[in-house]
């Protein structure tokens, strides 16, 4: 991740049981915004491992402004 210079938006479900946000991978990605200015993490409430399947409306709400704006 440190070699990526383009903006990165990470959407993570707070109910992800496969890769929980408090697990090793989740902790790594949670730490990135404080280390890399191009990374933004948004934890989505009441969302599991596949945010775009679980809550497509919420994913679109967070993702579309980044694509359009």
JSON list of C-alpha atoms in Angstrom, two decimals:
[
{"chain": "A", "resi": 1, "resn": "UNK", "atom": "CA", "xyz": [0.00, 0.00, 0.00]},
{"chain": "A", "resi": 2, "resn": "UNK", "atom": "CA", "xyz": [2.76, 2.55, 0.69]},
{"chain": "A", "resi": 3, "resn": "UNK", "atom": "CA", "xyz": [3.77, 2.48, -2.98]},
{"chain": "A", "resi": 4, "resn": "UNK", "atom": "CA", "xyz": [0.24, 3.40, -4.16]},
{"chain": "A", "resi": 5, "resn": "UNK", "atom": "CA", "xyz": [-0.06, 7.13, -4.69]},
{"chain": "A", "resi": 6, "resn": "UNK", "atom": "CA", "xyz": [-3.61, 7.40, -6.07]},
{"chain": "A", "resi": 7, "resn": "UNK", "atom": "CA", "xyz": [-6.55, 7.99, -3.70]},
{"chain": "A", "resi": 8, "resn": "UNK", "atom": "CA", "xyz": [-7.75, 4.80, -2.01]},
{"chain": "A", "resi": 9, "resn": "UNK", "atom": "CA", "xyz": [-11.19, 4.48, -0.43]},
{"chain": "A", "resi": 10, "resn": "UNK", "atom": "CA", "xyz": [-11.62, 1.40, 1.76]},
{"chain": "A", "resi": 11, "resn": "UNK", "atom": "CA", "xyz": [-15.19, 0.47, 2.69]},
{"chain": "A", "resi": 12, "resn": "UNK", "atom": "CA", "xyz": [-15.35, -2.09, 5.49]},
{"chain": "A", "resi": 13, "resn": "UNK", "atom": "CA", "xyz": [-18.38, -3.74, 7.05]},
{"chain": "A", "resi": 14, "resn": "UNK", "atom": "CA", "xyz": [-18.47, -3.61, 10.84]},
{"chain": "A", "resi": 15, "resn": "UNK", "atom": "CA", "xyz": [-20.18, -7.04, 10.88]},
{"chain": "A", "resi": 16, "resn": "UNK", "atom": "CA", "xyz": [-17.63, -8.71, 8.57]},
{"chain": "A", "resi": 17, "resn": "UNK", "atom": "CA", "xyz": [-17.03, -12.10, 10.20]},
{"chain": "A", "resi": 18, "resn": "UNK", "atom": "CA", "xyz": [-14.63, -13.29, 7.47]},
{"chain": "A", "resi": 19, "resn": "UNK", "atom": "CA", "xyz": [-12.14, -10.41, 7.85]},
{"chain": "A", "resi": 20, "resn": "UNK", "atom": "CA", "xyz": [-13.29, -8.49, 10.94]},
{"chain": "A", "resi": 21, "resn": "UNK", "atom": "CA", "xyz": [-12.16, -4.91, 11.32]},
{"chain": "A", "resi": 22, "resn": "UNK", "atom": "CA", "xyz": [-10.55, -5.84, 14.67]},
{"chain": "A", "resi": 23, "resn": "UNK", "atom": "CA", "xyz": [-8.65, -8.78, 13.13]},
{"chain": "A", "resi": 24, "resn": "UNK", "atom": "CA", "xyz": [-5.09, -8.56, 11.75]},
{"chain": "A", "resi": 25, "resn": "UNK", "atom": "CA", "xyz": [-6.07, -7.50, 8.22]},
{"chain": "A", "resi": 26, "resn": "UNK", "atom": "CA", "xyz": [-8.68, -5.06, 9.53]},
{"chain": "A", "resi": 27, "resn": "UNK", "atom": "CA", "xyz": [-6.19, -3.52, 11.95]},
{"chain": "A", "resi": 28, "resn": "UNK", "atom": "CA", "xyz": [-3.69, -3.07, 9.13]},
{"chain": "A", "resi": 29, "resn": "UNK", "atom": "CA", "xyz": [-6.19, -1.26, 6.90]},
{"chain": "A", "resi": 30, "resn": "UNK", "atom": "CA", "xyz": [-7.54, 0.72, 9.87]},
{"chain": "A", "resi": 31, "resn": "UNK", "atom": "CA", "xyz": [-4.04, 2.04, 10.55]},
{"chain": "A", "resi": 32, "resn": "UNK", "atom": "CA", "xyz": [-3.39, 3.21, 6.98]},
{"chain": "A", "resi": 33, "resn": "UNK", "atom": "CA", "xyz": [-5.26, 6.56, 7.04]},
{"chain": "A", "resi": 34, "resn": "UNK", "atom": "CA", "xyz": [-3.02, 7.81, 9.84]},
{"chain": "A", "resi": 35, "resn": "UNK", "atom": "CA", "xyz": [0.08, 6.78, 7.87]},
{"chain": "A", "resi": 36, "resn": "UNK", "atom": "CA", "xyz": [-0.89, 7.58, 4.28]},
{"chain": "A", "resi": 37, "resn": "UNK", "atom": "CA", "xyz": [-2.72, 10.76, 3.28]},
{"chain": "A", "resi": 38, "resn": "UNK", "atom": "CA", "xyz": [-4.19, 9.13, 0.16]},
{"chain": "A", "resi": 39, "resn": "UNK", "atom": "CA", "xyz": [-6.07, 6.42, 2.09]},
{"chain": "A", "resi": 40, "resn": "UNK", "atom": "CA", "xyz": [-9.52, 6.88, 3.60]},
{"chain": "A", "resi": 41, "resn": "UNK", "atom": "CA", "xyz": [-11.31, 4.15, 5.55]},
{"chain": "A", "resi": 42, "resn": "UNK", "atom": "CA", "xyz": [-15.05, 4.15, 6.12]},
{"chain": "A", "resi": 43, "resn": "UNK", "atom": "CA", "xyz": [-16.52, 1.47, 8.37]},
{"chain": "A", "resi": 44, "resn": "UNK", "atom": "CA", "xyz": [-20.08, 0.77, 7.32]},
{"chain": "A", "resi": 45, "resn": "UNK", "atom": "CA", "xyz": [-22.53, -0.05, 10.13]},
{"chain": "A", "resi": 46, "resn": "UNK", "atom": "CA", "xyz": [-24.63, -3.20, 9.97]},
{"chain": "A", "resi": 47, "resn": "UNK", "atom": "CA", "xyz": [-22.71, -4.46, 6.92]},
{"chain": "A", "resi": 48, "resn": "UNK", "atom": "CA", "xyz": [-20.93, -7.78, 6.48]},
{"chain": "A", "resi": 49, "resn": "UNK", "atom": "CA", "xyz": [-18.13, -9.04, 4.23]},
{"chain": "A", "resi": 50, "resn": "UNK", "atom": "CA", "xyz": [-19.74, -7.98, 0.93]},
{"chain": "A", "resi": 51, "resn": "UNK", "atom": "CA", "xyz": [-20.86, -4.39, 1.44]},
{"chain": "A", "resi": 52, "resn": "UNK", "atom": "CA", "xyz": [-22.05, -3.99, -2.15]},
{"chain": "A", "resi": 53, "resn": "UNK", "atom": "CA", "xyz": [-24.34, -7.00, -1.70]},
{"chain": "A", "resi": 54, "resn": "UNK", "atom": "CA", "xyz": [-25.45, -6.23, 1.86]},
{"chain": "A", "resi": 55, "resn": "UNK", "atom": "CA", "xyz": [-26.12, -2.49, 1.51]},
{"chain": "A", "resi": 56, "resn": "UNK", "atom": "CA", "xyz": [-25.65, -1.29, -2.09]},
{"chain": "A", "resi": 57, "resn": "UNK", "atom": "CA", "xyz": [-27.42, 1.98, -1.24]},
{"chain": "A", "resi": 58, "resn": "UNK", "atom": "CA", "xyz": [-24.89, 2.77, 1.48]},
{"chain": "A", "resi": 59, "resn": "UNK", "atom": "CA", "xyz": [-21.93, 1.76, -0.71]},
{"chain": "A", "resi": 60, "resn": "UNK", "atom": "CA", "xyz": [-23.18, 3.99, -3.52]},
{"chain": "A", "resi": 61, "resn": "UNK", "atom": "CA", "xyz": [-23.69, 6.87, -1.09]},
{"chain": "A", "resi": 62, "resn": "UNK", "atom": "CA", "xyz": [-20.00, 6.67, -0.08]},
{"chain": "A", "resi": 63, "resn": "UNK", "atom": "CA", "xyz": [-18.49, 5.68, -3.43]},
{"chain": "A", "resi": 64, "resn": "UNK", "atom": "CA", "xyz": [-20.31, 7.78, -6.04]},
{"chain": "A", "resi": 65, "resn": "UNK", "atom": "CA", "xyz": [-19.19, 11.21, -4.74]},
{"chain": "A", "resi": 66, "resn": "UNK", "atom": "CA", "xyz": [-15.58, 9.99, -5.02]},
{"chain": "A", "resi": 67, "resn": "UNK", "atom": "CA", "xyz": [-16.11, 8.89, -8.62]},
{"chain": "A", "resi": 68, "resn": "UNK", "atom": "CA", "xyz": [-18.08, 11.93, -9.76]},
{"chain": "A", "resi": 69, "resn": "UNK", "atom": "CA", "xyz": [-16.44, 14.68, -7.73]}
]
